[in-house]
């Protein structure tokens, strides 16, 4: 399993809730760092799949790299 770090422009609990909802559908392990606007995802799925899934929240998403 690989852990990848993403920047997601989240400003509130509602934003992090949207991230939680889309990631739960993928069945991956993840951690949200709301103050720093980061999401850490542990998964064997490709970076592109994770990036596209996070973009479904409507937030600005940037792939930072592997952790």
Short mmCIF file of C-alpha atoms in Angstrom, two decimals:
data_model
loop_
_atom_site.label_atom_id
_atom_site.label_comp_id
_atom_site.label_asym_id
_atom_site.label_seq_id
_atom_site.Cartn_x
_atom_site.Cartn_y
_atom_site.Cartn_z
CA UNK A 1 0.00 0.00 0.00
CA UNK A 2 1.21 3.45 -0.90
CA UNK A 3 0.36 6.66 0.96
CA UNK A 4 -0.15 9.70 -1.24
CA UNK A 5 -0.52 13.30 -0.11
CA UNK A 6 -2.92 15.75 -1.73
CA UNK A 7 -3.69 19.43 -1.19
CA UNK A 8 -7.46 20.02 -1.13
CA UNK A 9 -8.78 23.57 -0.72
CA UNK A 10 -10.98 22.81 2.31
CA UNK A 11 -12.16 25.65 4.52
CA UNK A 12 -14.62 23.98 6.90
CA UNK A 13 -16.03 20.72 8.27
CA UNK A 14 -18.48 20.63 5.36
CA UNK A 15 -15.57 20.53 2.94
CA UNK A 16 -13.84 17.73 4.81
CA UNK A 17 -17.19 15.91 4.98
CA UNK A 18 -17.41 16.03 1.17
CA UNK A 19 -13.91 14.54 0.93
CA UNK A 20 -14.89 11.81 3.40
CA UNK A 21 -18.00 10.92 1.37
CA UNK A 22 -16.18 10.53 -1.97
CA UNK A 23 -13.28 8.58 -0.47
CA UNK A 24 -15.51 6.17 1.46
CA UNK A 25 -16.95 5.03 -1.88
CA UNK A 26 -13.43 3.99 -2.97
CA UNK A 27 -12.84 1.86 0.13
CA UNK A 28 -9.43 3.35 0.92
CA UNK A 29 -7.77 4.34 4.19
CA UNK A 30 -7.38 8.10 4.52
CA UNK A 31 -6.64 10.90 6.94
CA UNK A 32 -7.78 14.52 6.61
CA UNK A 33 -5.67 17.40 7.97
CA UNK A 34 -8.19 20.25 7.72
CA UNK A 35 -6.00 23.06 9.20
CA UNK A 36 -3.27 22.37 6.62
CA UNK A 37 -5.74 21.49 3.84
CA UNK A 38 -4.14 18.09 3.20
CA UNK A 39 -5.50 14.60 2.62
CA UNK A 40 -3.37 11.48 3.03
CA UNK A 41 -4.67 8.39 1.22
CA UNK A 42 -3.32 4.87 1.69
CA UNK A 43 -4.27 2.82 -1.35
CA UNK A 44 -3.06 0.66 -4.22
CA UNK A 45 -5.24 2.68 -6.59
CA UNK A 46 -3.49 4.96 -9.09
CA UNK A 47 -2.82 8.61 -8.41
CA UNK A 48 -5.08 9.61 -11.33
CA UNK A 49 -8.02 7.68 -9.85
CA UNK A 50 -7.53 9.31 -6.45
CA UNK A 51 -7.12 12.78 -7.98
CA UNK A 52 -10.28 12.46 -10.09
CA UNK A 53 -12.21 11.18 -7.07
CA UNK A 54 -11.12 14.13 -4.92
CA UNK A 55 -12.04 16.57 -7.71
CA UNK A 56 -15.66 15.34 -7.44
CA UNK A 57 -15.89 17.47 -4.29
CA UNK A 58 -15.68 20.59 -6.45
CA UNK A 59 -12.61 21.77 -4.55
CA UNK A 60 -9.21 22.65 -5.99
CA UNK A 61 -7.03 19.53 -5.69
CA UNK A 62 -3.28 19.16 -6.19
CA UNK A 63 -1.20 16.00 -5.91
CA UNK A 64 1.78 16.70 -3.61
CA UNK A 65 3.54 13.33 -3.71
CA UNK A 66 4.14 10.09 -1.87
CA UNK A 67 4.57 10.26 1.87
#
